[in-house]
XYZ file of C-alpha atoms in Angstrom:
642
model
C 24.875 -93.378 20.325
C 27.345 -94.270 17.196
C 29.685 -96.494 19.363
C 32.117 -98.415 18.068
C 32.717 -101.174 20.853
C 35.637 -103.093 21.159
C 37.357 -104.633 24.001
C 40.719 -103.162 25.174
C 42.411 -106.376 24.897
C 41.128 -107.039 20.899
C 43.742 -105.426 18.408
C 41.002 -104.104 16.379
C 41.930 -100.414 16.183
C 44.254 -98.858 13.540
C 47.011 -97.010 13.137
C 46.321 -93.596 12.594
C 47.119 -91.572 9.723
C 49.014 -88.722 10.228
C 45.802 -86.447 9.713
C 46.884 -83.055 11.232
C 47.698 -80.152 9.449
C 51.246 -78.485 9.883
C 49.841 -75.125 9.616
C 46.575 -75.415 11.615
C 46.164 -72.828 14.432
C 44.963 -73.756 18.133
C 43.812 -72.269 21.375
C 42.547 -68.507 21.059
C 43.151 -68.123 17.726
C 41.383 -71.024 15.838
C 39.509 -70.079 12.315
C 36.161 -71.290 11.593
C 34.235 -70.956 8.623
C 31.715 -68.501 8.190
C 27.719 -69.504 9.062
C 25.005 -69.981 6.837
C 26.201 -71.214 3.748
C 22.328 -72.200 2.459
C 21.185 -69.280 3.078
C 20.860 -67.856 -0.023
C 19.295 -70.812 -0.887
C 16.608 -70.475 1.267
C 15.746 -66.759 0.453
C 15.814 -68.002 -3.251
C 13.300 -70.839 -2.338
C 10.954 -68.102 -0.669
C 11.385 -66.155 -3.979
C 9.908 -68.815 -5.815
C 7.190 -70.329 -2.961
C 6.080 -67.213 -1.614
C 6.819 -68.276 1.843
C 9.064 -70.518 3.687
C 8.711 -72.788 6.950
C 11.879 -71.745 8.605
C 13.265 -73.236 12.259
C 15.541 -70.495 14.012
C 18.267 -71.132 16.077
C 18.454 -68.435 18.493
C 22.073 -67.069 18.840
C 22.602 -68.293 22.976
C 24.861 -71.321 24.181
C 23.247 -73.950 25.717
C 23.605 -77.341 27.312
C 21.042 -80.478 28.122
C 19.385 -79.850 30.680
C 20.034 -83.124 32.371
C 23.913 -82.017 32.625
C 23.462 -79.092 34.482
C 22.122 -77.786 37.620
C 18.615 -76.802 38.569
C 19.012 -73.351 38.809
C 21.652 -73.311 35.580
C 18.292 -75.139 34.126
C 15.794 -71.789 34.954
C 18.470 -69.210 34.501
C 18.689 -71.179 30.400
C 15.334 -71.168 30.030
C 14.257 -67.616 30.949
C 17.193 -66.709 28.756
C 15.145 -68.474 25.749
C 12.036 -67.558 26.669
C 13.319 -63.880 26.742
C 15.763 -64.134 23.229
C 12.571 -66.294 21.600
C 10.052 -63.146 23.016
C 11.819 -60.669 21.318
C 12.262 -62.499 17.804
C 8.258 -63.509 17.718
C 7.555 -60.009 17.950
C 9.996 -58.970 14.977
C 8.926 -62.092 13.298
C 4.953 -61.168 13.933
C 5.360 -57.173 13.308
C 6.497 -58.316 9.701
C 3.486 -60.482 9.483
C 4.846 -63.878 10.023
C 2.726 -67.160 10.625
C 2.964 -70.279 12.458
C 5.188 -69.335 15.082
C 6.381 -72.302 17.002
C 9.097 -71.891 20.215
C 10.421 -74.647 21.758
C 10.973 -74.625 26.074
C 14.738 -76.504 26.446
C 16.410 -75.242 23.393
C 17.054 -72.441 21.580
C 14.747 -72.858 18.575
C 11.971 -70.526 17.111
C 10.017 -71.774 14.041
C 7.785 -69.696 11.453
C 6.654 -69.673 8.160
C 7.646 -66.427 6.245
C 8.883 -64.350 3.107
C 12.162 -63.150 1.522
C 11.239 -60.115 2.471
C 11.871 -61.020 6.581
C 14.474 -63.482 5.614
C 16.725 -61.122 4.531
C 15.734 -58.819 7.507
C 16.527 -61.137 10.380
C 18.955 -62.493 8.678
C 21.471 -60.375 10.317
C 19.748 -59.850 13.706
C 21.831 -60.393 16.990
C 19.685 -62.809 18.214
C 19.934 -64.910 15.032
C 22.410 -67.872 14.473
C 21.692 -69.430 11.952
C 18.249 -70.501 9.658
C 17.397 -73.594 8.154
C 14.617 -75.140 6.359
C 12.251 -77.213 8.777
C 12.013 -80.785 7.947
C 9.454 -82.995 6.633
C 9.929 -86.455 8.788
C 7.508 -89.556 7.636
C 6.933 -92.639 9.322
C 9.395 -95.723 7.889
C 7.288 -98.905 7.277
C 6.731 -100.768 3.617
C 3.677 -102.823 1.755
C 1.927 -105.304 4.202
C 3.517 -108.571 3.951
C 2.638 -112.154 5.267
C 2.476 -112.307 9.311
C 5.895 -113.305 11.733
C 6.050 -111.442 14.912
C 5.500 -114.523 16.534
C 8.856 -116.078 15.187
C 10.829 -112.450 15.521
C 10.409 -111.967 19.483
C 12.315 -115.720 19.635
C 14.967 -113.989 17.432
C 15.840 -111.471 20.172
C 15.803 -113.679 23.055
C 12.758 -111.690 24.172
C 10.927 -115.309 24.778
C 13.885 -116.568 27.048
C 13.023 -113.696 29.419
C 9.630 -113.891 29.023
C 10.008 -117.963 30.383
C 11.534 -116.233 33.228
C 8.965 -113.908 34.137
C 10.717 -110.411 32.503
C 8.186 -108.827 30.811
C 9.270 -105.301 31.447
C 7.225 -104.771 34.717
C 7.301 -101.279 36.087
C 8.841 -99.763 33.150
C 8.000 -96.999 30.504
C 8.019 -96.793 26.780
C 7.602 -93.394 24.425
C 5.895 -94.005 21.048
C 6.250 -90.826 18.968
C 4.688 -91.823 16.432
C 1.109 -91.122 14.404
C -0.935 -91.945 18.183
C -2.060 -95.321 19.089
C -5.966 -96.694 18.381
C -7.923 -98.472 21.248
C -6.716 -101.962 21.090
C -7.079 -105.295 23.253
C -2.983 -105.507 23.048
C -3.521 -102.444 25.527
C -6.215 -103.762 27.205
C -8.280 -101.136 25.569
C -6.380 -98.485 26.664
C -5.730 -99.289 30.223
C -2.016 -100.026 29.757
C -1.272 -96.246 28.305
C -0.266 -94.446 31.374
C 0.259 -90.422 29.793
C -0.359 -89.473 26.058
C -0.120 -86.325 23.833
C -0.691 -84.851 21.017
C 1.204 -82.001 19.152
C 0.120 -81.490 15.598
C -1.023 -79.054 13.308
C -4.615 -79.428 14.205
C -4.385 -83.270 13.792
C -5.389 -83.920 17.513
C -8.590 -85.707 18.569
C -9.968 -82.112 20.015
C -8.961 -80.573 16.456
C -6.160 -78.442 17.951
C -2.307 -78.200 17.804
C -1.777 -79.621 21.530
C -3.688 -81.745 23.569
C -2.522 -83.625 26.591
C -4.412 -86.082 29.020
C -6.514 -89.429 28.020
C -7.436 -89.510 24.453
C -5.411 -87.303 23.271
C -2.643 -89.862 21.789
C -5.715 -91.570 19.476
C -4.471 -92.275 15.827
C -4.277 -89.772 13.503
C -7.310 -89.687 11.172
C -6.291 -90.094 7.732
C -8.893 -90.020 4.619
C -11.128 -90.768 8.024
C -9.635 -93.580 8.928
C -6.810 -94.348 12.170
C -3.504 -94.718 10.764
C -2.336 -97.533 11.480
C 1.922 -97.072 11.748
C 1.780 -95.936 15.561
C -0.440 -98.340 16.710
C 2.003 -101.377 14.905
C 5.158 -99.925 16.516
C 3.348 -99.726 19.800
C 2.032 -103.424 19.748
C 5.661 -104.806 18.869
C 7.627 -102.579 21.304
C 4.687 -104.177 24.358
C 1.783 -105.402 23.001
C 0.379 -108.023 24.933
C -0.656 -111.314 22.702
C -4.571 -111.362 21.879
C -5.775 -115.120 20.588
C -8.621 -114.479 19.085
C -6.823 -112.336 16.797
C -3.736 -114.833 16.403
C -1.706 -112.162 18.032
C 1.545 -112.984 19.638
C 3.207 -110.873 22.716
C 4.994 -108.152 22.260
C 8.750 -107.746 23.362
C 8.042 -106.189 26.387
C 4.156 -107.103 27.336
C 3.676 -105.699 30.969
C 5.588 -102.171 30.080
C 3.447 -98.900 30.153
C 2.956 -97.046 27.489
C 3.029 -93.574 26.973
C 1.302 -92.872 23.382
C 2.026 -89.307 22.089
C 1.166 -88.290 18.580
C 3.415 -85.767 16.783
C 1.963 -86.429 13.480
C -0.280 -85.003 10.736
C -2.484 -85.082 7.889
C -1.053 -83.255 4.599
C -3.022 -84.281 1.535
C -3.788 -87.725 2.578
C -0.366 -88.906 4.311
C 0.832 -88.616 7.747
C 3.652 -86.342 7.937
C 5.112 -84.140 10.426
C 7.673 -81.755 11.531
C 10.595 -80.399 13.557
C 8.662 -78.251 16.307
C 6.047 -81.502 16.942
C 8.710 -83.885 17.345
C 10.629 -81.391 19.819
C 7.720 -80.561 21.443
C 7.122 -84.523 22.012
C 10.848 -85.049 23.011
C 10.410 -82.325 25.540
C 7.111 -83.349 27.200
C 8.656 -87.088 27.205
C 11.904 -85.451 29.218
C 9.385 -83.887 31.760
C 7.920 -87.382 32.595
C 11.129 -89.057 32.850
C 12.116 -86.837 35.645
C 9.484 -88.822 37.778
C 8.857 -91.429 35.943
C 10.771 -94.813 34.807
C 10.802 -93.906 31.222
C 13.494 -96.266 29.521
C 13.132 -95.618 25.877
C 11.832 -93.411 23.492
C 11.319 -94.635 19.997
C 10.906 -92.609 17.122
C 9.860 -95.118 13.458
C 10.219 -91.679 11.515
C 12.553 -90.183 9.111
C 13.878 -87.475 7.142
C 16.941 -86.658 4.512
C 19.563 -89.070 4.511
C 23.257 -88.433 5.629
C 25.811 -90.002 4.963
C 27.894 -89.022 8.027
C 26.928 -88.151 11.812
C 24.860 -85.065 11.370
C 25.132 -83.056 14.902
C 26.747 -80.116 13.330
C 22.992 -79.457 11.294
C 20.948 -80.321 14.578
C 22.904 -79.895 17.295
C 20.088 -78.717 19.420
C 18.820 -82.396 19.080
C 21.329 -83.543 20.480
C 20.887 -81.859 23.433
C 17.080 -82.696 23.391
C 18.178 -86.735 23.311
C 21.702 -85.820 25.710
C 18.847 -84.641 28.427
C 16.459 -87.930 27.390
C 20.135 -89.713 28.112
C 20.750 -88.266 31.591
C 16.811 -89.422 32.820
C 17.992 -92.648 31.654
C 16.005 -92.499 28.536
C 17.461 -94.618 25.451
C 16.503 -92.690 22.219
C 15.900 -95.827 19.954
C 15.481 -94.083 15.912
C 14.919 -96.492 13.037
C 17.627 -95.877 10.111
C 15.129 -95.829 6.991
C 13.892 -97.706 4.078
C 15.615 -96.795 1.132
C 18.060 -99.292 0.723
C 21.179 -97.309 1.385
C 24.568 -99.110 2.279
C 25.921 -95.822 3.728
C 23.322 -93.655 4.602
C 20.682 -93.117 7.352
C 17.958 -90.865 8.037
C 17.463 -88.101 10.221
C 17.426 -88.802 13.459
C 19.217 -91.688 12.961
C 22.384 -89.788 11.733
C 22.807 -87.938 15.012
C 25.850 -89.393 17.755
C 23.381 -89.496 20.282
C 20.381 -92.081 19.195
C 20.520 -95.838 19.141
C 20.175 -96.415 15.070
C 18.522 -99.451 14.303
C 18.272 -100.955 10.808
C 16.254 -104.485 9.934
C 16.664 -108.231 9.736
C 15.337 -110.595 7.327
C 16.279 -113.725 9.662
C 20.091 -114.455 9.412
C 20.749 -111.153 6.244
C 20.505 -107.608 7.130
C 17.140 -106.737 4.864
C 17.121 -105.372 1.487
C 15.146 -101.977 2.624
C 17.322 -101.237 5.150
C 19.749 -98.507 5.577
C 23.024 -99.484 6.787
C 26.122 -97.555 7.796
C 28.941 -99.123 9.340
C 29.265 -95.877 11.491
C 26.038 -94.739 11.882
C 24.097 -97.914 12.464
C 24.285 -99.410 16.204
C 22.211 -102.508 16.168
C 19.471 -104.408 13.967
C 16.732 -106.286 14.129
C 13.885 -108.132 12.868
C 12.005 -105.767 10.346
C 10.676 -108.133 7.894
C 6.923 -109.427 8.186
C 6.111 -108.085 12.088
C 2.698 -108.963 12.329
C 1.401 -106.586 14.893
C -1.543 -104.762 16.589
C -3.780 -102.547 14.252
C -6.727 -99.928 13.975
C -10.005 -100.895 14.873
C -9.330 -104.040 16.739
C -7.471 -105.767 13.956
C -3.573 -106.549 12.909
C -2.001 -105.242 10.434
C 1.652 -106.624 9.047
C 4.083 -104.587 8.085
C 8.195 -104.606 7.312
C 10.826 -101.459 7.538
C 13.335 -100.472 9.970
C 9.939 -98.837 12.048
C 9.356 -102.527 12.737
C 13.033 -103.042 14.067
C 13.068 -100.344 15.963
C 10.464 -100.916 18.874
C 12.343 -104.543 19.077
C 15.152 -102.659 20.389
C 12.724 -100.331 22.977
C 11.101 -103.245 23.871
C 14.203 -105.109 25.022
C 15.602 -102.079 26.657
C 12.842 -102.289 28.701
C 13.062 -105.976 29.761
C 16.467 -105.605 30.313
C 15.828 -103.029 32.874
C 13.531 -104.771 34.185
C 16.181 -107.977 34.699
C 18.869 -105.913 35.905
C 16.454 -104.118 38.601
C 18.979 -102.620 41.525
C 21.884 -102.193 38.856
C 21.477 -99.065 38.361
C 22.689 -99.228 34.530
C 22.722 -96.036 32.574
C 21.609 -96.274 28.747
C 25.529 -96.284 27.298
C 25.684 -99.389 29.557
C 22.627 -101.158 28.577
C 23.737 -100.745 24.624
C 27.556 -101.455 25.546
C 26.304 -105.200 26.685
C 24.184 -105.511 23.649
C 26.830 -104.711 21.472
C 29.126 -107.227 23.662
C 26.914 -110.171 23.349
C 24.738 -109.583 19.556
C 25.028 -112.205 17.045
C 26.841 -110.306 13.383
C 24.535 -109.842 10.496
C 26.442 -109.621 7.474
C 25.416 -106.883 4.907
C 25.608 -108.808 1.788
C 23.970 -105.865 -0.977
C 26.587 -104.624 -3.141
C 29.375 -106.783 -1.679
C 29.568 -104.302 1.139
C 30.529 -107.512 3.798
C 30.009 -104.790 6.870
C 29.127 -107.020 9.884
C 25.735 -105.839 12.333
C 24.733 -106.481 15.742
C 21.556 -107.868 16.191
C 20.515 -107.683 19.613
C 20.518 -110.849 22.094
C 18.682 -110.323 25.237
C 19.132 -112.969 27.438
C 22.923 -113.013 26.868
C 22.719 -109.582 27.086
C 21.095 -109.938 31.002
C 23.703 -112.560 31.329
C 26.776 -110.434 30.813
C 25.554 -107.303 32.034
C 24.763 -108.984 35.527
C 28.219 -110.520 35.614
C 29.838 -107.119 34.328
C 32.628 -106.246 36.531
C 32.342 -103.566 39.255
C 35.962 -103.045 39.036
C 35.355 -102.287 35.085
C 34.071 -98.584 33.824
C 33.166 -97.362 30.399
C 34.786 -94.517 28.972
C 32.782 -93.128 26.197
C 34.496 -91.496 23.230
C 32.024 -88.929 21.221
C 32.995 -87.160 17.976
C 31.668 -84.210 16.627
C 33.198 -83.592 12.955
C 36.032 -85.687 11.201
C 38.800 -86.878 13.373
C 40.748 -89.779 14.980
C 41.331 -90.734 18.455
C 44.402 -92.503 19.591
C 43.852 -94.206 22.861
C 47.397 -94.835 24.796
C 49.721 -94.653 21.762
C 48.952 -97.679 19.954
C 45.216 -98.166 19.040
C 42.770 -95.688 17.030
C 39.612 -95.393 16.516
C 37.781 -93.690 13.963
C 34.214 -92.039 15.093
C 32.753 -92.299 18.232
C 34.187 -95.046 20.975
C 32.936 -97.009 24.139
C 35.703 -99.073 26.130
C 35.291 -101.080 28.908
C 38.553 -99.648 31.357
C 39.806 -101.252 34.474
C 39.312 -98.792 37.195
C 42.224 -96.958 38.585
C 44.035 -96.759 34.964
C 45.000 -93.428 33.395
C 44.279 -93.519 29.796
C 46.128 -90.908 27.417
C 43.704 -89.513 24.682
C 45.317 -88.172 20.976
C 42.339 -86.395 18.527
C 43.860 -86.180 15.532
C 42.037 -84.367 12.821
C 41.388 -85.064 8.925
C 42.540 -83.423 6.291
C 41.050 -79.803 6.124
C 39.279 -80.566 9.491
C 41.062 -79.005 12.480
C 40.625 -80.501 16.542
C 38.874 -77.658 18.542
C 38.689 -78.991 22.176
C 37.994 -81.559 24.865
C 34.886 -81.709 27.081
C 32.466 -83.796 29.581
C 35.199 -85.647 31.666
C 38.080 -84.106 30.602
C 38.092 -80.022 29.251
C 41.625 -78.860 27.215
C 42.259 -77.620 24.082
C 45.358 -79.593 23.915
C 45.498 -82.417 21.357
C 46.522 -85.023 23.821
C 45.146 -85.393 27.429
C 45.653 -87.889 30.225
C 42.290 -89.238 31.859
C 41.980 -90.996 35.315
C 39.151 -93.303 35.418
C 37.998 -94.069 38.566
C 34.178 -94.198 37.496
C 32.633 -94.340 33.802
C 33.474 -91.267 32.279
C 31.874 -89.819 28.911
C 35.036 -87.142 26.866
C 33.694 -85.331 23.708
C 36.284 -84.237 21.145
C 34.990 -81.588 18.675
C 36.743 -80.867 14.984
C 35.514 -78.221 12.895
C 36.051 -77.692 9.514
C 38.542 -75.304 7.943
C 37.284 -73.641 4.865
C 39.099 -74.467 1.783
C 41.049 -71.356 1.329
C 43.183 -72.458 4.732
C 44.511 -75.374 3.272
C 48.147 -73.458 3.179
C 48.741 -75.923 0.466
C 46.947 -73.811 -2.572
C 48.726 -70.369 -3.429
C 46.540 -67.293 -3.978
C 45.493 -66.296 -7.124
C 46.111 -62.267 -6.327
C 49.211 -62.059 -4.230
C 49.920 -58.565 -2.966
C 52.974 -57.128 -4.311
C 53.651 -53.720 -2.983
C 55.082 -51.022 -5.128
C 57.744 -49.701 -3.122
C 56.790 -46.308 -4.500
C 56.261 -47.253 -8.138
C 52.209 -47.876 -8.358
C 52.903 -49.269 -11.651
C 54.131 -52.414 -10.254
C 51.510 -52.869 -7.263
C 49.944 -51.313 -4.604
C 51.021 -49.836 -1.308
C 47.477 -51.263 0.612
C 46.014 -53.918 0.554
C 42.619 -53.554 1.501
C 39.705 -55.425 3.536
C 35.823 -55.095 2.142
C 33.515 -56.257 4.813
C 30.076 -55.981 3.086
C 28.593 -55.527 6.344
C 24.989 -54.550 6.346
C 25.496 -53.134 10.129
C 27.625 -50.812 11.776
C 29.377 -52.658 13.258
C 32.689 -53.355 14.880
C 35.808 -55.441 13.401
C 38.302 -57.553 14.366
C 41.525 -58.515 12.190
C 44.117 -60.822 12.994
C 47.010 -61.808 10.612
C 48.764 -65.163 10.936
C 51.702 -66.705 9.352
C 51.020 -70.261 8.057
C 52.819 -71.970 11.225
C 50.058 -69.795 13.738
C 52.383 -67.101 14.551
C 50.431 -64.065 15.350
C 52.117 -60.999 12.760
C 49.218 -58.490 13.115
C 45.964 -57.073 14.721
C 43.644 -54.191 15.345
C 40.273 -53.435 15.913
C 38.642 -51.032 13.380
C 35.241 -49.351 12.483
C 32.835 -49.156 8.804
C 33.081 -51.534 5.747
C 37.112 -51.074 4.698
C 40.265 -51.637 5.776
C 43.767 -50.501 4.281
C 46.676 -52.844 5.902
C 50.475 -51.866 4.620
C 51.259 -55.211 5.569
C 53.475 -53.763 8.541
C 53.308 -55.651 11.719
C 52.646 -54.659 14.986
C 56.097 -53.261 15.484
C 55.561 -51.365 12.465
C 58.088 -53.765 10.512
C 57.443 -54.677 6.730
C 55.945 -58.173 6.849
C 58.630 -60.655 4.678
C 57.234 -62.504 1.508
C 55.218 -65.511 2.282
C 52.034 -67.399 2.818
C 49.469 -65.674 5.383
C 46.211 -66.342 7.268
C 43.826 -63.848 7.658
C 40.894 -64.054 9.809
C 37.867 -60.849 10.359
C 35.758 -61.254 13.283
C 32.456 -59.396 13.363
C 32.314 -58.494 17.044
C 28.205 -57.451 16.600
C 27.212 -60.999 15.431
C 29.954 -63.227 16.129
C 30.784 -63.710 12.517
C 33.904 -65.160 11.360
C 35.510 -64.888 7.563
C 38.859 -66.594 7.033
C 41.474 -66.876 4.105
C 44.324 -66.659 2.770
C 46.650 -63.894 1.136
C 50.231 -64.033 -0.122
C 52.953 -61.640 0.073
C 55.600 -61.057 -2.704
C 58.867 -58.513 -2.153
């Protein structure tokens, strides 16, 4: 959830730029770039490996689960299941390996050749191919103990006084699995565990589920220890005889799933483990009071909210969202002042970088953006293998503080109902700011506050609602004509107002449409709110031969009969591999529609005559080819001199 929070009432917007493009086209006709721009990458990276660990996305539309209907949930899934069928067997006739499908999304994983990347490259039921990730878990060196001191920091011991210990609720560890412990009470306080791995689970195969089968990893022999630390600070309950303080949320279940394994002595794991966690966690919550799921792992860092790459993660944690499921993700370790890791990066998860007491810590990735909340991350002495404690600092460590308090603070607000944009809206409200003092940066944190948290959430106004702003791509929203806000927006709105919305997009981005509460493709909308209310407005990005700023460098001059001084076609090369069926639409800079026909094979001859057969005047044009077999699009420009 990359929320920017600010009260109505606080002039802390912007005025914003004027960002849209005079020539960009809407409604019907909008250009988009073409897909898979790494994918020659990718068949040159097979070249040289051999083989490739690929992660599919299946060419279907789909929504979280949570948002739709029951039966709009089985008639999605058998549509999967049936696209995902037919790939595995092209995928396994041309001998590929390792082939992974995931249940809620459209994803297919495998590891294969050139050879069949180039095949399927072009299939119908491909849209688009990507690398599958490598995700580690985010801790540092072991340090000198301080859990006890960083549970006081969140307020977590004010509640405790009172008795909140997160009773009755449920917390997700994906993480390496969790070791027998006392801080469990053995394992009596994990109530569900799993394992998905490559052959990493206690059984020694890829999937196990029931007691035992979230254990720690074995690593060298030996239980790693970063699950079973995240686990003890998130709800660990305090053991003296190991000088072992409570956890943040001490009397919350546990539900211990491992999606890690061992690769030459490290813990590692990826993409098809940690979706097959995420959707086994989303099947619990639907009868279960799961409040958070928290994920200490990372991959590649992004500068910049990353939904367009994973999109169908978003959906996973949009479906963990409407159980009521917070999806806490830790930011990273590298030190970054404007970068976080995957998952972190996507709109969707509650990003959490670390504290060093009153200064954001030096490990920590920050972005003013990206990052939601901190806390403590330096020092968290915590539970460990084999009946021990281990101490540990990273943004892994600051991340179950978070869970943990989500939990108690469900737990304090029982009967109010309070959906997981609410809960994070009143920590934002009420957190103390961290200033990020590393390379001057000055950006200001919120580190969470529990018990004023409980405090202002229980006194939150019934006549108040939240209208939540998401952004996918680069864009500005202007909320009633005089503030704006840059990236994704909660505000608190009196109910019974109607708020106008204005997306206004960057500079070589253009506004696509409205959805959730509100669904237009008109830049400007007028919203009612008469309950909270979640809008999404989506921006794409124009490729850089729309910008009608740049003239082409071969303008077509026609000859008028003299092919010495032009030509009398100009002429359209598809370099399709398929036969296949074309589009072609020709646009004047301003959107006006001047031409378009539907035509057959690899070439095209236009004598730049419109529809009307008229000679098209001199000027700047828009071209855009739609491949009606794939779904393709190709846009540019062209210019026309008489």
């Amino acid at each position: 959830m990359k929320t920017r929070l600010y009260l109505v009432l606080m002039l802390t917007g912007f005025i914003c730029g004027a960002a849209l493009l005079s020539g960009s086209l809407a409604g019907s006709h909008r250009l988009k770039p073409t897909i898979e721009p790494q994918l020659q990458q990718l068949i040159s990276t097979a070249e040289q490996q051999g083989q490739i660990k690929v992660m599919i996305s299946l060419n279907l539309s789909t929504r979280a689960e949570s948002r739709i209907s029951t039966a709009a949930v089985s008639s999605q899934r058998a549509a999967i299941s049936q696209a995902a069928n037919q790939l595995s067997q092209l995928l396994m006739s041309r001998g590929a390996t390792d082939i992974r499908r995931a249940k809620t999304v459209p994803l297919v994983g495998a590891t294969i050749d050139a050879e069949t990347l180039r095949a399927i490259k072009d299939s119908p039921l491909v849209k688009s191919i990507r690398e599958q990730q490598v995700l580690r878990p985010l801790d540092g060196p072991n340090l000198r103990p301080l859990l006890d001191t960083s549970v006081p920091q969140t307020e977590a011991d004010d509640l405790h006084g009172e008795g909140i210990k997160g009773a009755d609720q449920l917390i997700a560890v994906l993480d390496t699995g969790v070791d027998t412990h006392p801080a469990f009470r053995g394992r009596k306080r994990i109530v569900a565990e799993a394992c998905f791995s490559n052959g990493g689970c206690p059984d020694g195969s890829d999937e196990m589920i029931g007691p035992g089968a979230g254990a720690a990893l074995l690593v060298n022999g030996q239980p790693d220890p970063h699950g079973t630390h995240v686990a003890g600070t998130a709800l660990g309950d305090s053991v003296p005889a190991l000088s072992l303080a409570d956890g943040m949320a001490p009397r919350s279940g546990l539900i211990a799933v491992n999606v890690f394994s061992e690769d030459n002595g490290e813990a590692n794991t990826g993409d098809f483990n940690l979706i097959a966690g995420l959707e086994w966690v989303a099947e619990l919550a639907e009868d279960s009071p799961v409040v958070a799921v928290n994920l200490s792992l990372g991959g590649d860092l992004y500068d910049e909210v990353c939904d367009a790459q994973f999109g169908f993660y978003k959906d996973l944690f949009d479906n963990l969202l409407g159980l009521g499921v917070v999806p806490v993700a830790s930011s990273g370790n590298s030190g970054e002042t404007n970068k976080v890791v995957f998952p972190a990066c996507l709109s969707n998860t509650v990003t959490v970088g670390a504290t060093n007491n009153s200064t954001i810590a030096n490990f920590s990735n920050q972005h003013p953006e990206l990052v939601d909340l901190v806390a403590p991350g330096t020092s968290i002495k915590a539970a460990g293998p084999n009946n021990s404690t281990t101490t540990k600092q990273g943004t892994s460590m600051a991340a179950p503080h978070v869970a943990g308090g989500v939990a108690l603070l469900q737990e304090a607000l029982t009967g109010e109902d309070l959906t997981p944009e609410e809960l994070i809206f009143g920590l934002r409200q009420t957190a103390v700011m961290v200033e990020d003092q590393r390379n001057s940066t000055g950006n200001l944190y919120p580190a969470i506050q529990l018990a004023a948290a409980r405090d202002y959430l229980a006194s939150f106004k019934l006549d108040t609602n939240i209208l939540t702003i998401n952004v996918t791509g680069q864009g500005q929203i202007l909320v009633n004509g005089d503030t704006c806000f840059s990236g994704s927006t909660q505000l608190p709105v009196a109910n019974g107002e109607t708020v106008t919305l204005e997306a206004i997009a960057e500079e070589k981005w253009q506004f696509e449409n409205w959805a959730g509460a509100v669904i237009s493709s008109d830049t400007s909308v007028k919203l009612f709110i008469d309950s909270h209310k979640t809008v999404s407005a989506d921006f794409f990005e124009l490729q850089p031969g729309l910008d009608q700023m740049i003239v082409g460098p071969n303008p077509y001059r026609p000859h008028d009969g003299n092919p010495a001084t032009g030509s009398d076609k100009i002429i359209f090369d598809f370099n399709s591999p398929l036969e296949s069926e074309f589009e072609i639409e020709i646009y004047t800079i301003g959107g006006s529609l001047v031409y378009q026909t539907r035509t057959s094979g690899n070439r095209y001859e236009w004598n730049a005559r419109n529809n009307q057969n008229q000679a098209v005047s001199s000027g700047h044009y828009l071209y855009r080819i739609k491949e009606l077999t794939r779904g393709q699009i190709k846009t540019d420009r062209l210019a026309i001199i008489r």
